[in-house]
Structure formats: structure tokens, C-alpha cells
C-alpha positions as YAML, in Angstrom:
chain: A
units: angstrom
residues:
- id: 1
  name: MET
  ca: [15.50, -17.10, -23.20]
- id: 2
  name: LYS
  ca: [12.11, -17.65, -25.47]
- id: 3
  name: GLN
  ca: [13.56, -21.70, -25.45]
- id: 4
  name: CYS
  ca: [12.85, -22.08, -21.61]
- id: 5
  name: SER
  ca: [10.26, -23.34, -20.05]
- id: 6
  name: ILE
  ca: [9.71, -20.71, -17.00]
- id: 7
  name: GLY
  ca: [7.24, -22.21, -14.62]
- id: 8
  name: ILE
  ca: [6.22, -19.58, -11.33]
- id: 9
  name: LEU
  ca: [4.77, -21.00, -7.70]
- id: 10
  name: GLY
  ca: [2.35, -18.90, -6.04]
- id: 11
  name: GLY
  ca: [-0.39, -17.33, -7.18]
- id: 12
  name: GLY
  ca: [-0.60, -14.38, -4.93]
- id: 13
  name: ILE
  ca: [0.07, -10.73, -5.59]
- id: 14
  name: MET
  ca: [3.74, -10.89, -6.60]
- id: 15
  name: GLY
  ca: [3.82, -14.63, -8.67]
- id: 16
  name: CYS
  ca: [1.00, -12.84, -10.77]
- id: 17
  name: CYS
  ca: [2.83, -9.68, -11.08]
- id: 18
  name: LEU
  ca: [5.80, -11.47, -12.20]
- id: 19
  name: ALA
  ca: [3.88, -13.99, -14.25]
- id: 20
  name: LEU
  ca: [2.27, -11.18, -16.47]
- id: 21
  name: GLU
  ca: [5.89, -9.43, -16.49]
- id: 22
  name: ILE
  ca: [6.76, -12.24, -18.17]
- id: 23
  name: ALA
  ca: [4.88, -13.52, -20.28]
- id: 24
  name: ARG
  ca: [4.79, -10.08, -21.54]
- id: 25
  name: ARG
  ca: [8.31, -10.20, -22.02]
- id: 26
  name: TYR
  ca: [8.66, -13.76, -22.82]
- id: 27
  name: ARG
  ca: [5.43, -15.15, -23.87]
- id: 28
  name: LYS
  ca: [5.23, -18.54, -22.27]
- id: 29
  name: VAL
  ca: [5.12, -18.78, -18.63]
- id: 30
  name: ASP
  ca: [3.49, -21.54, -16.47]
- id: 31
  name: LEU
  ca: [1.45, -20.51, -13.26]
- id: 32
  name: ILE
  ca: [1.51, -22.71, -10.02]
- id: 33
  name: ASP
  ca: [-0.24, -22.35, -7.05]
- id: 34
  name: LEU
  ca: [-2.43, -24.83, -5.25]
- id: 35
  name: ALA
  ca: [-5.80, -23.09, -5.22]
- id: 36
  name: PRO
  ca: [-8.61, -22.93, -7.69]
- id: 37
  name: GLU
  ca: [-7.35, -19.13, -8.40]
- id: 38
  name: PRO
  ca: [-5.02, -16.73, -8.35]
- id: 39
  name: MET
  ca: [-5.04, -14.54, -5.13]
- id: 40
  name: MET
  ca: [-6.51, -17.41, -2.86]
- id: 41
  name: GLY
  ca: [-3.67, -17.26, 0.38]
- id: 42
  name: ALA
  ca: [-2.04, -14.94, 1.81]
- id: 43
  name: SER
  ca: [-2.85, -12.20, -0.93]
- id: 44
  name: LEU
  ca: [-6.26, -12.81, -0.61]
- id: 45
  name: HIS
  ca: [-6.08, -12.33, 3.57]
- id: 46
  name: ASN
  ca: [-3.77, -9.77, 3.98]
- id: 47
  name: GLU
  ca: [-5.27, -5.95, 5.36]
- id: 48
  name: GLY
  ca: [-6.74, -5.59, 1.41]
- id: 49
  name: LYS
  ca: [-4.81, -2.18, 0.97]
- id: 50
  name: ILE
  ca: [-1.80, -1.13, -0.86]
- id: 51
  name: HIS
  ca: [-0.14, 0.79, 2.20]
- id: 52
  name: LEU
  ca: [2.29, 3.98, 2.06]
- id: 53
  name: GLY
  ca: [4.41, 2.76, 5.13]
- id: 54
  name: PHE
  ca: [2.80, 4.97, 8.47]
- id: 55
  name: VAL
  ca: [2.39, 1.45, 10.10]
- id: 56
  name: TYR
  ca: [6.59, 2.32, 10.30]
- id: 57
  name: ALA
  ca: [7.07, 4.84, 13.13]
- id: 58
  name: ASN
  ca: [9.47, 2.88, 14.77]
- id: 59
  name: ASP
  ca: [11.96, 2.48, 12.22]
- id: 60
  name: PRO
  ca: [14.09, 4.96, 12.79]
- id: 61
  name: SER
  ca: [15.88, 4.66, 9.41]
- id: 62
  name: ASN
  ca: [13.03, 5.69, 7.80]
- id: 63
  name: GLU
  ca: [13.89, 3.19, 4.92]
- id: 64
  name: THR
  ca: [11.01, 0.43, 5.37]
- id: 65
  name: PHE
  ca: [8.09, 3.46, 5.07]
- id: 66
  name: GLY
  ca: [10.13, 4.60, 2.19]
- id: 67
  name: LEU
  ca: [10.28, 1.66, 0.07]
- id: 68
  name: MET
  ca: [6.51, 1.05, 0.74]
- id: 69
  name: THR
  ca: [5.88, 4.78, 0.02]
- id: 70
  name: ARG
  ca: [7.40, 3.74, -3.43]
- id: 71
  name: GLY
  ca: [5.99, 0.38, -4.15]
- id: 72
  name: SER
  ca: [2.63, 1.76, -3.57]
- id: 73
  name: MET
  ca: [2.86, 5.26, -5.43]
- id: 74
  name: ALA
  ca: [3.81, 2.99, -8.70]
- id: 75
  name: PHE
  ca: [1.72, 0.00, -8.08]
- id: 76
  name: ALA
  ca: [-1.20, 1.68, -10.45]
- id: 77
  name: ARG
  ca: [0.84, 2.55, -13.04]
- id: 78
  name: ILE
  ca: [2.78, -1.48, -12.80]
- id: 79
  name: VAL
  ca: [-0.37, -2.50, -12.09]
- id: 80
  name: CYS
  ca: [-1.85, -1.13, -15.78]
- id: 81
  name: GLU
  ca: [1.11, -2.00, -18.00]
- id: 82
  name: LEU
  ca: [0.76, -5.24, -17.12]
- id: 83
  name: THR
  ca: [-2.76, -6.03, -17.77]
- id: 84
  name: ASN
  ca: [-3.72, -2.66, -20.43]
- id: 85
  name: GLN
  ca: [-6.08, -2.08, -17.92]
- id: 86
  name: ASP
  ca: [-7.21, 1.63, -16.87]
- id: 87
  name: LEU
  ca: [-6.68, 2.47, -13.50]
- id: 88
  name: ASP
  ca: [-10.76, 2.83, -12.38]
- id: 89
  name: ILE
  ca: [-10.14, -1.07, -12.06]
- id: 90
  name: LEU
  ca: [-8.48, -0.52, -9.04]
- id: 91
  name: LYS
  ca: [-11.24, -0.33, -5.97]
- id: 92
  name: LEU
  ca: [-10.40, 2.02, -2.57]
- id: 93
  name: SER
  ca: [-11.28, 0.76, 0.83]
- id: 94
  name: GLN
  ca: [-13.32, 2.88, 3.08]
- id: 95
  name: PRO
  ca: [-10.45, 5.49, 5.40]
- id: 96
  name: PHE
  ca: [-9.57, 3.85, 7.89]
- id: 97
  name: HIS
  ca: [-8.76, 4.84, 11.96]
- id: 98
  name: TYR
  ca: [-5.32, 4.02, 13.33]
- id: 99
  name: TRP
  ca: [-5.69, 4.27, 17.23]
- id: 100
  name: VAL
  ca: [-2.44, 4.91, 20.02]
- id: 101
  name: PRO
  ca: [-2.86, 3.35, 23.09]
- id: 102
  name: HIS
  ca: [-1.38, 5.16, 25.61]
- id: 103
  name: ASP
  ca: [1.58, 2.98, 26.56]
- id: 104
  name: SER
  ca: [2.49, 3.02, 22.56]
- id: 105
  name: GLN
  ca: [6.10, 2.37, 22.22]
- id: 106
  name: VAL
  ca: [5.92, 5.32, 19.98]
- id: 107
  name: GLY
  ca: [4.43, 8.23, 21.49]
- id: 108
  name: LEU
  ca: [1.71, 10.58, 19.80]
- id: 109
  name: ASP
  ca: [3.92, 13.06, 18.82]
- id: 110
  name: ALA
  ca: [6.04, 11.20, 17.39]
- id: 111
  name: ILE
  ca: [3.64, 8.98, 15.03]
- id: 112
  name: GLU
  ca: [2.16, 12.07, 13.76]
- id: 113
  name: ASN
  ca: [6.04, 13.29, 12.57]
- id: 114
  name: HIS
  ca: [5.92, 9.77, 11.20]
- id: 115
  name: PHE
  ca: [2.70, 10.31, 9.21]
- id: 116
  name: ASN
  ca: [4.25, 13.65, 8.07]
- id: 117
  name: LYS
  ca: [7.48, 12.30, 7.04]
- id: 118
  name: VAL
  ca: [5.26, 9.72, 5.15]
- id: 119
  name: GLU
  ca: [2.62, 12.20, 3.52]
- id: 120
  name: ALA
  ca: [5.06, 14.61, 2.22]
- id: 121
  name: ALA
  ca: [7.55, 11.57, 0.22]
- id: 122
  name: ALA
  ca: [4.30, 10.25, -1.07]
- id: 123
  name: MET
  ca: [3.53, 14.03, -2.08]
- id: 124
  name: GLU
  ca: [7.02, 14.18, -3.45]
- id: 125
  name: LEU
  ca: [6.79, 11.04, -5.61]
- id: 126
  name: SER
  ca: [3.88, 12.47, -7.38]
- id: 127
  name: ARG
  ca: [5.33, 15.75, -8.30]
- id: 128
  name: THR
  ca: [8.79, 14.08, -9.29]
- id: 129
  name: THR
  ca: [7.41, 10.85, -10.97]
- id: 130
  name: GLY
  ca: [3.89, 11.77, -12.00]
- id: 131
  name: ASP
  ca: [2.64, 8.43, -9.78]
- id: 132
  name: SER
  ca: [-0.61, 8.77, -7.97]
- id: 133
  name: TYR
  ca: [-2.07, 6.56, -4.95]
- id: 134
  name: LEU
  ca: [-3.55, 4.23, -6.75]
- id: 135
  name: GLY
  ca: [-3.98, 6.72, -9.89]
- id: 136
  name: ARG
  ca: [-6.01, 9.40, -8.06]
- id: 137
  name: SER
  ca: [-5.85, 13.07, -7.01]
- id: 138
  name: ILE
  ca: [-5.23, 13.18, -3.08]
- id: 139
  name: ASP
  ca: [-4.84, 16.14, -1.19]
- id: 140
  name: HIS
  ca: [-3.56, 14.62, 2.06]
- id: 141
  name: TYR
  ca: [-3.17, 11.18, 3.23]
- id: 142
  name: PHE
  ca: [-3.89, 11.67, 6.37]
- id: 143
  name: GLN
  ca: [-5.30, 13.76, 9.33]
- id: 144
  name: ARG
  ca: [-5.31, 13.79, 12.95]
- id: 145
  name: ASN
  ca: [-8.87, 12.75, 14.66]
- id: 146
  name: SER
  ca: [-10.54, 15.73, 15.82]
- id: 147
  name: VAL
  ca: [-11.74, 14.61, 19.71]
- id: 148
  name: ARG
  ca: [-14.65, 14.59, 18.68]
- id: 149
  name: VAL
  ca: [-14.24, 11.64, 15.99]
- id: 150
  name: HIS
  ca: [-11.68, 9.99, 18.49]
- id: 151
  name: GLU
  ca: [-14.56, 9.64, 21.02]
- id: 152
  name: LYS
  ca: [-17.03, 8.21, 18.34]
- id: 153
  name: TYR
  ca: [-14.65, 5.61, 17.80]
- id: 154
  name: PHE
  ca: [-12.62, 5.02, 20.96]
- id: 155
  name: SER
  ca: [-13.00, 4.95, 24.43]
- id: 156
  name: PRO
  ca: [-12.18, 8.66, 25.25]
- id: 157
  name: THR
  ca: [-10.16, 7.67, 28.40]
- id: 158
  name: PRO
  ca: [-7.80, 5.11, 28.29]
- id: 159
  name: PRO
  ca: [-8.69, 1.82, 30.66]
...
């Protein structure tokens, strides 16, 4: 393998992580992208967060949120291993509020049940692997908005 030339097409988060891992193992790798700097495309314009899978409430298999939760919990450890940087280089986004329309495909109770499953999975992974969400100790990953908080951000009555 050390005699091969390795090139990674795409300088997004996945291309960068793959290039770092290959460089760590085999020393020489070329990262190729159309943009002048890494992570200037989809990785720059995505939601800007490593999420646990809360948005997959309509997946009855729970496989999607399970995959997202495992990846999110391992993310900080992997980035630190690849970059030899401390966890404090990772920045947290501001908390945000999900809004569930009254005619949503998934009802509010089902969504809250899903959120509880995601939170339980994240807590269990943290307990069993030692991984944590972006290297932070977190007591809870969501809380249901009070009526007052909801009315502050959203219309108190459906249209």
C-alpha cells in the first residue's frame, strides 16, 4: 500500500476525515477538490451540526437514528484522533426549537416518544463507550417546550 498513490476526490468533511486517516496510516495522500479550501461545498452549507437523529421520527425501524446517534457520539473522539487536537476546538451551536405542525405526518406524542428513544440511546452509548456528544457532559438532549416558550417562538394557535 505504501507504494500506491492515493487521491481523495472531494474536500468535504468525509473526504477530509478519510484523507487524514489514510495519511495517518500510509503517509502520502492527495486531497482534491474544486474549491480553493476544504469544506467549502455541502459541508459548509449543511445544517452545521452533528445531530443525534432526532429528525428521523418517521423511520419505524429506528435504524437511521441509531446510526446517526452512534456517529454523533463518536465524532469528537474520531476528530481528536485524526487531528491530534483537544476537544475544546469543537464549537457548539446554539440550542434550537423543533416545531411540529398540527398536520404533521408524525404526531406530537410519537415525536416525543422518538426523542426519548434518541436521548436514551445517546445516554447508553456514553455510559458504555465513554464517548460523549462533542466531548461534552450533557444531562439531557431535549426538553419539551412549555406553552410560554412555545408561544414566544411560534404562533399560539394553528392557522
